[in-house]
Every structure is written in structure tokens, then in C-alpha cells.
Amino acid sequence: MSNHPLPVTKYSRPARWLHWSIAALLILTFALGVFLDNSSTDSLKFLLIKFHAPLGTLVGVLVLVRTYFAFKHPRPLPDPNWSALVKWASKVTHILLYVLPLALVISGIGIMALSGLSEMLITGQTQNWPALNELLPRTGHGVTSKLLLAAIVLHIAAAIYHQRIAKDNILDRMR
Ligand code: HEM
Ligand code: HEM
């Protein structure tokens, strides 16, 4: 995540495409996860996991591709008018927006493997949804999803603040 000395004013085209594709897919995967957690019938849970797990895995792959471009292409430097605290907070939030989705994919795969869900889906034995609450990766998935939600809310609030109040047009770096 090093800052490049080149004076670019925008993120590279692949970085911009990846940003908006990941944002849309991540929000969709998140919503499906909440829906899955709150659905009361086993058949609906099995249906939803068939979308939630592959979409979440796709997000993980795209985050890895994005990590490659983050190091390969120069990125715009933080605005010199920002205080050290704002620069630090923005950097930490951006790093969390890379790390937390990857942690969700790892814990998600852990849930599927330890609960027998992946085996059930492969063999078609999808009558009874297994008990997941006792599983460590399930607890980790729940906690990580809440942290990710907080990071996304903070990130979007910061984007709105920059656009509407600071009026420094930071959105143009990502458009
Ligand atoms: C970045 C990707 C992902 C996001 C944002 C995400 C988000 C969520 C959320 C918000 C929940 C509900 C958690 C709660 O309220 O406690 C959830 C549950 C779950 N997710 Fe994910 N998830 C992701 C990836 C995955 C992957 C890749 C898998 C499987 C390979 C997976 C499997 C599950 C399972 C099995 C549940 C539990 C449902 C239940 O307890 O009924 N997730 N996910
Ligand atoms: C409506 C929603 C969103 C808006 C308006 C938005 C806006 C922006 C803007 C303006 C930047 C550039 C910041 C800068 O130059 O310092 C940025 C960067 C970034 N955004 Fe978002 N964003 C949104 C959703 C998301 C979501 C859901 C994620 C979750 C992965 C995300 C992850 C990132 C990351 C990691 C960066 C740092 C640049 C990079 O490494 O690609 N954004 N966003």
C-alpha cells in the first residue's frame, strides 16, 4: 500500500472498475448474508447459500486482483491539506476494506467445511440446515461482518463529507 511518487490525480482505470464492482457485489453479498441469517425455513437457507457463498468467493477473488493493481499502478496522494489524523484514518479504513472481506471468505469457507454444508450441497442432501452457532468460524464471520459494516458506513460517510461539506471533489479520483 505504498504511496507512489508519480503525480496522478485519479485511480487507474482497473482500480476504478474494481472499486465499483466490488462495492456493488459486496453490498449484495452482505444483504444476502443478513437475509440468510434471518430466514426461518431450511429450504430458503439452502437456496440463499447457493448465491451467498459463490458471490462472496467472487468478491474475495476480485479483492486479490485489486491488491495486485494497488501495488502495480500509481495512486493519487492524500490531499496535503488533510490533517495527519484524517490521513491515518483514511488509510486504516481502506486497509480494513481489503482485509475484512478476505477474512469473511476464509471464515465462510471454514463454516462450510466444518458444518458439513459443502458436503450437503454436493450430495444434494439439503433437508436440514445444520446447527452453526457453536462453530468458531461462524462466530468470526458474524463479528467480522459487523466490523465490515462499520468500515463501509464510515467510508461512505467520509465520501459524502468530502463531496458535500469539504467540497474537495474527491469522488472524481474514483470516477
Ligand atoms: C465478502 C464476502 C462475504 C460477506 C460480506 C458475508 C456476509 C455475511 C453476513 C452479513 C452474514 C450474516 C451474519 C450475522 O448476522 O451473524 C453471513 C452469514 C453466513 N455466510 Fe457470509 N459473507 C461473505 C462470504 C461468505 C462465503 C464465501 C461463504 C461460504 C463459502 C459464506 C457463508 C456464510 C454462512 C454459512 C453464513 C451463516 C448463515 C446462518 O447462520 O444461517 N459467507 N455472511
Ligand atoms: C457508495 C459507496 C462508495 C463511495 C461513494 C465510495 C467512494 C470512494 C472514493 C471517493 C474513494 C477515493 C478516496 C481517496 O482518494 O482517498 C474510495 C476509495 C476506496 N474505496 Fe470506496 N466508495 C464506496 C463504497 C466502497 C465499498 C463498499 C468498499 C468496500 C470494499 C470501498 C472500498 C474502497 C477502498 C479500499 C478504497 C481505497 C482505494 C483503493 O485501494 O482502491 N468503497 N471510495
Coordinates of N, CA, C and O in Angstrom, one line a residue, residues 21-111:
S21 N -17.2 -2.4 -8.9 CA -17.8 -3.7 -9.0 C -17.7 -4.4 -7.6 O -18.7 -5.0 -7.2
I22 N -16.6 -4.3 -6.9 CA -16.5 -4.9 -5.6 C -17.5 -4.3 -4.6 O -18.2 -5.0 -3.9
A23 N -17.7 -2.9 -4.7 CA -18.6 -2.3 -3.8 C -20.0 -2.9 -4.0 O -20.7 -3.2 -3.0
A24 N -20.5 -3.0 -5.3 CA -21.8 -3.5 -5.6 C -22.0 -4.9 -5.1 O -23.0 -5.3 -4.4
L25 N -21.0 -5.8 -5.5 CA -21.1 -7.2 -5.1 C -21.0 -7.4 -3.6 O -21.7 -8.3 -3.1
L26 N -20.2 -6.6 -3.0 CA -20.0 -6.8 -1.5 C -21.3 -6.4 -0.8 O -21.8 -7.2 0.1
I27 N -22.0 -5.3 -1.2 CA -23.2 -4.9 -0.6 C -24.3 -6.0 -0.8 O -25.0 -6.4 0.1
L28 N -24.3 -6.6 -2.0 CA -25.3 -7.6 -2.4 C -25.0 -8.9 -1.5 O -26.0 -9.4 -0.9
T29 N -23.8 -9.3 -1.4 CA -23.4 -10.5 -0.6 C -23.8 -10.2 0.8 O -24.3 -11.1 1.5
F30 N -23.5 -9.0 1.3 CA -23.8 -8.7 2.7 C -25.3 -8.8 2.9 O -25.8 -9.5 3.9
A31 N -26.1 -8.2 2.0 CA -27.6 -8.3 2.2 C -28.1 -9.7 2.2 O -28.9 -10.1 3.0
L32 N -27.5 -10.5 1.3 CA -27.9 -12.0 1.2 C -27.5 -12.7 2.5 O -28.3 -13.5 3.0
G33 N -26.4 -12.3 3.1 CA -26.0 -12.9 4.4 C -26.9 -12.6 5.5 O -27.3 -13.5 6.3
V34 N -27.4 -11.3 5.6 CA -28.3 -10.9 6.6 C -29.7 -11.7 6.4 O -30.3 -12.2 7.4
F35 N -30.1 -11.7 5.2 CA -31.3 -12.4 4.8 C -31.2 -13.9 5.2 O -32.1 -14.5 5.8
L36 N -30.1 -14.5 4.9 CA -29.8 -15.9 5.2 C -29.9 -16.2 6.7 O -30.6 -17.1 7.1
D37 N -29.2 -15.3 7.4 CA -29.2 -15.4 8.9 C -30.6 -15.3 9.5 O -30.9 -15.9 10.5
N38 N -31.5 -14.5 8.9 CA -32.8 -14.2 9.4 C -33.9 -15.1 8.8 O -35.0 -15.0 9.3
S39 N -33.6 -15.9 7.8 CA -34.7 -16.7 7.2 C -35.0 -17.9 8.1 O -34.1 -18.5 8.7
S40 N -36.3 -18.2 8.1 CA -36.8 -19.2 9.1 C -36.9 -20.6 8.5 O -36.9 -21.6 9.3
T41 N -37.0 -20.7 7.2 CA -37.1 -22.1 6.7 C -35.8 -22.6 6.1 O -35.0 -21.8 5.5
D42 N -35.6 -23.9 6.3 CA -34.3 -24.5 5.9 C -34.2 -24.4 4.3 O -33.1 -24.2 3.8
S43 N -35.3 -24.6 3.6 CA -35.2 -24.6 2.1 C -34.8 -23.3 1.6 O -33.9 -23.2 0.7
L44 N -35.2 -22.2 2.3 CA -34.8 -20.9 1.9 C -33.3 -20.6 2.2 O -32.6 -20.1 1.4
K45 N -32.9 -21.1 3.3 CA -31.5 -21.0 3.7 C -30.6 -21.7 2.7 O -29.6 -21.2 2.2
F46 N -31.0 -22.9 2.3 CA -30.2 -23.7 1.3 C -30.2 -22.9 -0.1 O -29.2 -22.9 -0.7
L47 N -31.3 -22.3 -0.4 CA -31.4 -21.6 -1.7 C -30.4 -20.3 -1.6 O -29.6 -20.1 -2.5
L48 N -30.5 -19.6 -0.5 CA -29.7 -18.4 -0.3 C -28.2 -18.6 -0.3 O -27.4 -17.9 -0.8
I49 N -27.8 -19.7 0.4 CA -26.4 -20.0 0.5 C -25.8 -20.3 -0.9 O -24.6 -20.1 -1.1
K50 N -26.6 -20.8 -1.8 CA -26.1 -21.1 -3.2 C -25.8 -19.9 -3.9 O -25.1 -19.9 -4.9
F51 N -26.3 -18.7 -3.5 CA -25.9 -17.4 -4.1 C -24.9 -16.7 -3.2 O -23.9 -16.1 -3.7
H52 N -25.1 -16.8 -1.9 CA -24.2 -16.0 -1.0 C -22.8 -16.5 -1.0 O -21.8 -15.7 -1.2
A53 N -22.6 -17.9 -1.0 CA -21.2 -18.4 -1.0 C -20.4 -18.1 -2.3 O -19.3 -17.6 -2.2
P54 N -21.0 -18.4 -3.5 CA -20.2 -18.1 -4.7 C -20.0 -16.6 -4.9 O -18.9 -16.2 -5.3
L55 N -21.0 -15.7 -4.6 CA -20.8 -14.3 -4.7 C -19.7 -13.8 -3.8 O -18.8 -13.0 -4.1
G56 N -19.7 -14.3 -2.5 CA -18.7 -13.9 -1.5 C -17.3 -14.3 -2.0 O -16.3 -13.6 -1.9
T57 N -17.2 -15.6 -2.6 CA -15.9 -16.0 -3.1 C -15.4 -15.2 -4.2 O -14.3 -14.8 -4.3
L58 N -16.4 -14.8 -5.1 CA -16.0 -13.9 -6.2 C -15.5 -12.5 -5.7 O -14.5 -12.0 -6.2
V59 N -16.1 -12.0 -4.7 CA -15.6 -10.8 -4.0 C -14.2 -11.0 -3.6 O -13.3 -10.1 -3.8
G60 N -13.9 -12.1 -2.9 CA -12.6 -12.4 -2.5 C -11.6 -12.4 -3.6 O -10.5 -11.8 -3.5
V61 N -11.9 -13.0 -4.7 CA -11.0 -13.1 -5.9 C -10.8 -11.7 -6.4 O -9.6 -11.3 -6.7
L62 N -11.8 -10.9 -6.5 CA -11.7 -9.5 -7.0 C -10.8 -8.7 -6.1 O -10.1 -7.8 -6.5
V63 N -11.0 -8.9 -4.8 CA -10.1 -8.1 -3.8 C -8.7 -8.5 -4.0 O -7.8 -7.6 -4.0
L64 N -8.4 -9.8 -4.3 CA -7.0 -10.1 -4.6 C -6.4 -9.5 -5.8 O -5.3 -9.0 -5.9
V65 N -7.3 -9.4 -6.9 CA -6.9 -8.8 -8.1 C -6.6 -7.3 -7.9 O -5.7 -6.7 -8.3
R66 N -7.5 -6.7 -7.1 CA -7.4 -5.3 -6.7 C -6.1 -5.0 -5.9 O -5.4 -4.0 -6.1
T67 N -5.7 -6.0 -5.1 CA -4.5 -5.8 -4.3 C -3.3 -5.8 -5.3 O -2.4 -5.0 -5.1
Y68 N -3.3 -6.6 -6.3 CA -2.3 -6.6 -7.3 C -2.2 -5.2 -7.9 O -1.1 -4.6 -8.0
F69 N -3.3 -4.7 -8.4 CA -3.3 -3.4 -9.0 C -2.9 -2.2 -8.1 O -2.3 -1.2 -8.5
A70 N -3.3 -2.4 -6.8 CA -2.9 -1.4 -5.8 C -1.4 -1.2 -5.7 O -0.9 -0.1 -5.5
F71 N -0.7 -2.3 -5.9 CA 0.8 -2.2 -5.8 C 1.4 -1.9 -7.2 O 2.4 -1.3 -7.3
K72 N 0.7 -2.3 -8.3 CA 1.3 -2.1 -9.6 C 1.1 -0.7 -10.2 O 2.0 -0.2 -10.8
H73 N -0.1 -0.1 -9.9 CA -0.3 1.2 -10.5 C -0.2 2.3 -9.5 O -0.5 2.2 -8.3
P74 N 0.3 3.5 -9.9 CA 0.4 4.7 -9.0 C -1.0 5.1 -8.6 O -2.0 5.0 -9.3
R75 N -1.1 5.6 -7.3 CA -2.4 6.1 -6.8 C -2.2 7.6 -6.4 O -1.1 8.0 -6.1
P76 N -3.3 8.3 -6.4 CA -3.2 9.7 -6.0 C -2.8 9.9 -4.6 O -3.2 9.0 -3.7
L77 N -2.0 10.9 -4.3 CA -1.5 11.1 -2.9 C -2.7 11.7 -2.1 O -3.5 12.3 -2.6
P78 N -2.6 11.5 -0.7 CA -3.6 12.2 0.1 C -3.5 13.7 -0.1 O -2.4 14.2 -0.3
D79 N -4.6 14.4 0.0 CA -4.6 15.9 -0.1 C -3.7 16.4 1.0 O -3.8 16.1 2.1
P80 N -2.7 17.3 0.6 CA -1.8 17.9 1.6 C -2.5 18.7 2.7 O -1.9 18.9 3.7
N81 N -3.7 19.1 2.4 CA -4.4 19.9 3.4 C -5.0 19.1 4.5 O -5.5 19.6 5.5
W82 N -5.1 17.8 4.3 CA -5.6 16.9 5.3 C -4.7 16.8 6.5 O -3.5 16.8 6.4
S83 N -5.3 16.7 7.7 CA -4.5 16.6 8.9 C -3.9 15.2 9.0 O -4.4 14.3 8.3
A84 N -2.9 15.0 9.8 CA -2.3 13.7 9.9 C -3.3 12.6 10.4 O -3.3 11.5 9.9
L85 N -4.3 13.1 11.2 CA -5.3 12.2 11.8 C -6.2 11.7 10.6 O -6.5 10.5 10.5
V86 N -6.6 12.6 9.8 CA -7.5 12.3 8.6 C -6.8 11.3 7.7 O -7.4 10.3 7.3
K87 N -5.5 11.6 7.4 CA -4.7 10.7 6.5 C -4.7 9.3 7.1 O -4.8 8.3 6.4
W88 N -4.4 9.3 8.4 CA -4.2 8.0 9.1 C -5.6 7.2 9.1 O -5.6 6.0 8.7
A89 N -6.7 7.9 9.4 CA -8.0 7.3 9.5 C -8.4 6.7 8.1 O -8.9 5.6 8.0
S90 N -8.1 7.5 7.0 CA -8.5 7.1 5.7 C -7.6 5.8 5.3 O -8.2 4.9 4.7
K91 N -6.4 5.9 5.7 CA -5.5 4.7 5.3 C -6.0 3.4 6.0 O -6.1 2.4 5.4
V92 N -6.3 3.6 7.3 CA -6.7 2.4 8.1 C -8.0 1.9 7.6 O -8.2 0.6 7.4
T93 N -9.0 2.8 7.3 CA -10.3 2.3 6.8 C -10.1 1.6 5.4 O -10.7 0.5 5.2
H94 N -9.2 2.1 4.5 CA -9.0 1.5 3.2 C -8.4 0.1 3.4 O -8.8 -0.8 2.8
I95 N -7.4 0.0 4.3 CA -6.8 -1.3 4.6 C -7.9 -2.3 5.1 O -8.0 -3.4 4.6
L96 N -8.7 -1.8 6.0 CA -9.8 -2.7 6.5 C -10.7 -3.2 5.4 O -11.2 -4.3 5.4
L97 N -11.0 -2.3 4.4 CA -11.9 -2.6 3.4 C -11.3 -3.7 2.4 O -12.0 -4.2 1.6
Y98 N -10.0 -3.9 2.5 CA -9.3 -5.0 1.8 C -9.4 -6.3 2.7 O -9.7 -7.4 2.2
V99 N -9.0 -6.1 4.0 CA -8.7 -7.3 4.8 C -10.0 -7.9 5.3 O -10.1 -9.2 5.3
L100 N -11.0 -7.1 5.7 CA -12.3 -7.7 6.2 C -13.0 -8.6 5.2 O -13.4 -9.7 5.6
P101 N -13.2 -8.2 3.9 CA -13.8 -9.1 3.0 C -13.1 -10.5 2.9 O -13.7 -11.5 2.8
L102 N -11.7 -10.4 2.9 CA -10.9 -11.6 2.8 C -11.1 -12.5 4.0 O -11.2 -13.7 3.9
A103 N -11.2 -11.9 5.2 CA -11.4 -12.6 6.4 C -12.8 -13.3 6.4 O -13.0 -14.4 6.8
L104 N -13.8 -12.6 5.7 CA -15.2 -13.2 5.6 C -15.1 -14.4 4.7 O -15.8 -15.4 4.9
V105 N -14.3 -14.4 3.6 CA -14.3 -15.5 2.7 C -13.6 -16.7 3.4 O -14.1 -17.8 3.4
I106 N -12.6 -16.4 4.2 CA -11.9 -17.5 4.9 C -12.8 -18.2 5.9 O -13.0 -19.4 6.0
S107 N -13.5 -17.3 6.7 CA -14.4 -17.8 7.8 C -15.6 -18.5 7.1 O -16.1 -19.5 7.6
G108 N -16.0 -18.0 6.0 CA -17.2 -18.6 5.3 C -16.8 -20.0 4.8 O -17.6 -20.9 5.0
I109 N -15.6 -20.1 4.3 CA -15.2 -21.5 3.8 C -15.1 -22.4 5.0 O -15.4 -23.6 5.0
G110 N -14.6 -21.8 6.1 CA -14.5 -22.6 7.4 C -15.8 -23.1 7.8 O -16.0 -24.3 8.2
I111 N -16.9 -22.3 7.8 CA -18.2 -22.7 8.2 C -18.7 -23.8 7.3 O -19.2 -24.9 7.8

